[in-house]
Amino acid sequence: MSKDYFEFKQFTIYHDRCAMKVGTDGVLLGAWSDVSENIRRILDIGTGSGLISIMLAQRCGANITGIDIDEEAVAQAKENGRRTPWAQHLHFETVDALSYIPRTKFDLITCNPPFYTNSLPCSEQKRCLARHTDTLPFDLLVQKVYGWLNDGGFFNVILPASVTDYFVQESWAAGLNLYKKCMVYSRSDIPAKRCLISLRKGCTNYPQIDYLYILNEKGFYTEEYKKLTASYYLNF
């Protein structure tokens, strides 16, 4: 049985009241997202337990807002945030992303979006809401994000590799250009299952393409993965 919490080096995430638990996808997105000094306001869409928001708060002084349609998850995200040293920078709100009206625009928006398209519904409604694009269609999502970003702002997401090209096309149609992407492999002998992408509101040069392998051929974590997540995982 999985624990009700996940302990990191500088904070602990309780997730027993959240549909989606702490997982590699969220950790990857939080660790991979750049938070330079120009990033002053951040929005995390579908924040769940608040994991990505709190990861980013550890590395920057930006004001961070996490939104989610799940009231219980937001309540737990607030509790998780209050236990951290960065509580004053964190705000969580229960709202449907498609009806969200922010008071100001953002320099960075992150999202670990629902991505199970054309699949059978889950038996658990909350888990369905967290995992299915029916509640947050890609085309509507990128249109909303475009309007919420400052010029030159970034939209960072993690997706199944199989839908990344489609998502990039929808984003381009909405005015967001591919800035960089990273293909994520569980192991070197297995096709990429995930892709991290960063989209920019504004002109970009030829996008930077990187590759990340989580495990090596012997089943040990790679140095690249350990370096990326070393600020967070206890064992790295």
Short mmCIF file of C-alpha atoms in Angstrom, two decimals:
data_model
loop_
_atom_site.label_atom_id
_atom_site.label_comp_id
_atom_site.label_asym_id
_atom_site.label_seq_id
_atom_site.Cartn_x
_atom_site.Cartn_y
_atom_site.Cartn_z
CA MET A 1 0.00 0.00 0.00
CA SER A 2 1.39 3.41 -0.95
CA LYS A 3 2.01 6.01 1.76
CA ASP A 4 -0.23 9.04 2.26
CA TYR A 5 2.74 11.32 1.69
CA PHE A 6 5.96 11.69 -0.29
CA GLU A 7 8.97 13.20 1.41
CA PHE A 8 11.41 15.43 -0.46
CA LYS A 9 14.58 17.10 0.80
CA GLN A 10 12.98 20.39 1.79
CA PHE A 11 9.25 19.62 1.94
CA THR A 12 6.68 16.84 2.22
CA ILE A 13 3.68 16.35 -0.05
CA TYR A 14 0.58 14.70 1.41
CA HIS A 15 -1.60 13.34 -1.38
CA ASP A 16 -4.12 10.95 0.19
CA ARG A 17 -7.04 13.23 -0.73
CA CYS A 18 -5.86 13.80 -4.31
CA ALA A 19 -6.93 11.79 -7.36
CA MET A 20 -3.42 11.80 -8.79
CA LYS A 21 -0.54 10.96 -6.47
CA VAL A 22 3.02 12.25 -6.58
CA GLY A 23 4.64 10.69 -9.64
CA THR A 24 7.62 10.93 -11.93
CA ASP A 25 5.79 13.13 -14.47
CA GLY A 26 5.12 15.91 -11.99
CA VAL A 27 8.61 15.76 -10.54
CA LEU A 28 10.14 15.92 -14.01
CA LEU A 29 8.11 18.97 -15.00
CA GLY A 30 8.85 20.79 -11.76
CA ALA A 31 12.57 20.07 -11.95
CA TRP A 32 12.91 20.77 -15.70
CA SER A 33 11.07 24.11 -15.78
CA ASP A 34 13.39 27.12 -15.85
CA VAL A 35 12.71 29.77 -13.22
CA SER A 36 15.06 32.64 -14.02
CA GLU A 37 14.94 35.98 -12.21
CA ASN A 38 12.59 37.26 -14.92
CA ILE A 39 9.92 34.79 -13.81
CA ARG A 40 7.86 36.71 -11.27
CA ARG A 41 4.39 35.22 -11.60
CA ILE A 42 3.66 31.53 -12.19
CA LEU A 43 0.42 29.63 -12.77
CA ASP A 44 0.19 25.86 -12.25
CA ILE A 45 -2.89 24.41 -13.98
CA GLY A 46 -4.33 21.23 -12.45
CA THR A 47 -2.10 21.64 -9.42
CA GLY A 48 -3.47 18.62 -7.51
CA SER A 49 -1.42 18.25 -4.32
CA GLY A 50 0.54 21.39 -5.16
CA LEU A 51 3.69 19.42 -6.02
CA ILE A 52 4.87 21.42 -9.03
CA SER A 53 3.99 24.77 -7.44
CA ILE A 54 5.99 23.91 -4.34
CA MET A 55 8.92 22.55 -6.35
CA LEU A 56 9.12 25.85 -8.24
CA ALA A 57 8.76 27.87 -5.03
CA GLN A 58 11.86 26.12 -3.68
CA ARG A 59 13.93 27.52 -6.57
CA CYS A 60 12.59 31.04 -7.02
CA GLY A 61 10.88 33.95 -5.31
CA ALA A 62 8.00 34.19 -7.79
CA ASN A 63 4.38 34.46 -6.71
CA ILE A 64 2.80 31.13 -7.60
CA THR A 65 -0.88 30.31 -8.10
CA GLY A 66 -2.09 26.72 -8.38
CA ILE A 67 -5.59 26.00 -9.65
CA ASP A 68 -7.57 22.77 -9.76
CA ILE A 69 -11.17 21.72 -10.25
CA ASP A 70 -10.93 19.25 -7.33
CA GLU A 71 -11.84 20.99 -4.06
CA GLU A 72 -10.30 18.28 -1.86
CA ALA A 73 -7.03 18.40 -3.78
CA VAL A 74 -6.85 22.18 -3.43
CA ALA A 75 -7.50 21.93 0.31
CA GLN A 76 -4.60 19.50 0.60
CA ALA A 77 -2.38 21.68 -1.62
CA LYS A 78 -3.02 24.59 0.74
CA GLU A 79 -2.01 22.44 3.70
CA ASN A 80 1.12 21.26 1.90
CA GLY A 81 2.03 24.82 1.01
CA ARG A 82 1.58 26.11 4.56
CA ARG A 83 4.12 23.55 5.80
CA THR A 84 6.87 24.91 3.54
CA PRO A 85 9.24 27.86 4.02
CA TRP A 86 7.70 29.49 0.93
CA ALA A 87 4.08 29.68 2.08
CA GLN A 88 3.90 33.44 1.49
CA HIS A 89 4.57 32.88 -2.23
CA LEU A 90 1.96 30.14 -2.72
CA HIS A 91 -1.76 30.53 -3.43
CA PHE A 92 -4.18 27.75 -4.35
CA GLU A 93 -7.67 28.14 -5.75
CA THR A 94 -10.53 25.79 -6.63
CA VAL A 95 -11.63 26.66 -10.14
CA ASP A 96 -12.23 25.08 -13.54
CA ALA A 97 -9.33 26.15 -15.75
CA LEU A 98 -11.71 26.85 -18.65
CA SER A 99 -13.60 29.43 -16.58
CA TYR A 100 -10.61 30.87 -14.71
CA ILE A 101 -10.17 34.64 -14.97
CA PRO A 102 -6.79 35.70 -13.55
CA ARG A 103 -6.27 39.19 -12.15
CA THR A 104 -2.89 39.53 -13.84
CA LYS A 105 -0.89 37.74 -16.52
CA PHE A 106 1.91 35.24 -15.92
CA ASP A 107 5.53 34.80 -16.97
CA LEU A 108 5.39 31.00 -16.70
CA ILE A 109 2.49 28.56 -16.81
CA THR A 110 2.96 24.87 -16.04
CA CYS A 111 0.58 21.98 -16.55
CA ASN A 112 0.71 18.22 -16.17
CA PRO A 113 -2.49 17.91 -18.19
CA PRO A 114 -5.07 15.14 -18.49
CA PHE A 115 -4.04 13.19 -21.55
CA TYR A 116 -5.98 9.95 -21.81
CA THR A 117 -7.76 10.57 -25.09
CA ASN A 118 -10.17 8.07 -26.67
CA SER A 119 -9.94 5.72 -23.71
CA LEU A 120 -12.51 4.04 -21.52
CA PRO A 121 -13.75 6.09 -18.56
CA CYS A 122 -12.28 5.40 -15.12
CA SER A 123 -14.53 3.92 -12.47
CA GLU A 124 -13.50 6.68 -10.05
CA GLN A 125 -14.88 10.06 -11.10
CA LYS A 126 -12.17 12.22 -9.49
CA ARG A 127 -9.44 10.20 -11.18
CA CYS A 128 -11.25 10.56 -14.51
CA LEU A 129 -11.31 14.34 -14.13
CA ALA A 130 -7.59 14.34 -13.48
CA ARG A 131 -6.66 12.04 -16.37
CA HIS A 132 -9.02 12.68 -19.31
CA THR A 133 -8.82 15.44 -21.90
CA ASP A 134 -12.63 15.64 -21.94
CA THR A 135 -12.41 18.10 -19.05
CA LEU A 136 -9.50 20.12 -20.49
CA PRO A 137 -9.27 19.79 -24.29
CA PHE A 138 -5.87 20.67 -25.71
CA ASP A 139 -7.16 23.29 -28.16
CA LEU A 140 -9.09 25.18 -25.49
CA LEU A 141 -6.24 24.85 -23.02
CA VAL A 142 -3.64 26.49 -25.28
CA GLN A 143 -6.06 29.25 -26.27
CA LYS A 144 -6.60 30.09 -22.60
CA VAL A 145 -2.88 29.93 -21.84
CA TYR A 146 -2.06 32.31 -24.70
CA GLY A 147 -4.36 34.91 -23.18
CA TRP A 148 -2.93 34.45 -19.68
CA LEU A 149 0.76 34.76 -20.63
CA ASN A 150 2.79 37.93 -20.77
CA ASP A 151 4.58 38.52 -24.07
CA GLY A 152 7.70 36.37 -24.02
CA GLY A 153 6.20 34.09 -21.34
CA PHE A 154 6.50 30.32 -21.33
CA PHE A 155 4.09 27.39 -21.14
CA ASN A 156 5.70 24.16 -19.92
CA VAL A 157 3.96 20.79 -20.05
CA ILE A 158 4.72 17.07 -19.90
CA LEU A 159 2.87 14.80 -22.32
CA PRO A 160 2.87 11.29 -23.73
CA ALA A 161 5.33 11.24 -26.61
CA SER A 162 2.54 10.00 -28.88
CA VAL A 163 0.49 13.22 -28.60
CA THR A 164 3.31 15.77 -28.45
CA ASP A 165 3.28 16.68 -32.16
CA TYR A 166 -0.48 17.23 -32.05
CA PHE A 167 -0.17 19.40 -28.95
CA VAL A 168 2.60 21.48 -30.53
CA GLN A 169 0.45 22.00 -33.63
CA GLU A 170 -2.53 23.13 -31.54
CA SER A 171 -0.24 25.45 -29.61
CA TRP A 172 1.23 26.95 -32.79
CA ALA A 173 -2.29 27.62 -34.08
CA ALA A 174 -3.02 29.48 -30.83
CA GLY A 175 0.15 31.59 -31.12
CA LEU A 176 2.55 29.61 -28.92
CA ASN A 177 5.84 28.53 -30.50
CA LEU A 178 8.00 25.56 -29.54
CA TYR A 179 11.01 26.81 -27.57
CA LYS A 180 12.53 23.51 -26.43
CA LYS A 181 11.60 19.90 -25.84
CA CYS A 182 13.08 16.92 -24.08
CA MET A 183 12.24 13.34 -25.00
CA VAL A 184 12.07 11.23 -21.84
CA TYR A 185 13.01 7.53 -21.91
CA SER A 186 12.49 5.12 -19.02
CA ARG A 187 15.51 3.19 -20.37
CA SER A 188 17.72 3.37 -23.43
CA ASP A 189 16.16 0.22 -24.91
CA ILE A 190 12.55 1.42 -24.57
CA PRO A 191 10.88 4.02 -26.84
CA ALA A 192 10.22 7.42 -25.30
CA LYS A 193 6.93 7.52 -23.41
CA ARG A 194 6.96 11.14 -22.26
CA CYS A 195 8.04 14.47 -23.65
CA LEU A 196 8.70 17.74 -21.82
CA ILE A 197 7.97 20.80 -23.93
CA SER A 198 8.35 24.53 -23.40
CA LEU A 199 6.30 26.86 -25.58
CA ARG A 200 6.85 30.62 -25.84
CA LYS A 201 4.45 33.46 -26.51
CA GLY A 202 6.55 35.24 -29.08
CA CYS A 203 9.23 34.53 -31.64
CA THR A 204 11.67 31.69 -31.08
CA ASN A 205 14.76 30.37 -32.80
CA TYR A 206 15.07 26.76 -33.90
CA PRO A 207 13.90 24.77 -30.85
CA GLN A 208 16.39 23.06 -28.57
CA ILE A 209 15.95 19.27 -28.57
CA ASP A 210 17.27 17.18 -25.66
CA TYR A 211 16.99 13.57 -24.51
CA LEU A 212 16.74 12.27 -20.96
CA TYR A 213 17.15 8.65 -19.89
CA ILE A 214 15.88 7.85 -16.40
CA LEU A 215 17.57 4.43 -16.09
CA ASN A 216 20.67 3.05 -17.74
CA GLU A 217 20.99 -0.39 -19.31
CA LYS A 218 21.76 -1.90 -15.89
CA GLY A 219 18.62 -0.48 -14.33
CA PHE A 220 20.33 2.25 -12.29
CA TYR A 221 19.37 5.90 -12.35
CA THR A 222 21.42 7.88 -14.85
CA GLU A 223 23.65 10.75 -13.78
CA GLU A 224 21.57 13.12 -15.93
CA TYR A 225 18.36 12.18 -14.12
CA LYS A 226 20.00 12.41 -10.71
CA LYS A 227 21.42 15.82 -11.55
CA LEU A 228 18.05 17.09 -12.72
CA THR A 229 16.19 15.96 -9.58
CA ALA A 230 19.00 16.20 -6.99
CA SER A 231 17.48 19.28 -5.33
CA TYR A 232 14.39 17.27 -4.46
CA TYR A 233 14.83 13.51 -4.09
CA LEU A 234 16.20 12.33 -0.76
CA ASN A 235 18.46 9.66 -2.26
CA PHE A 236 20.22 11.83 -4.85
#
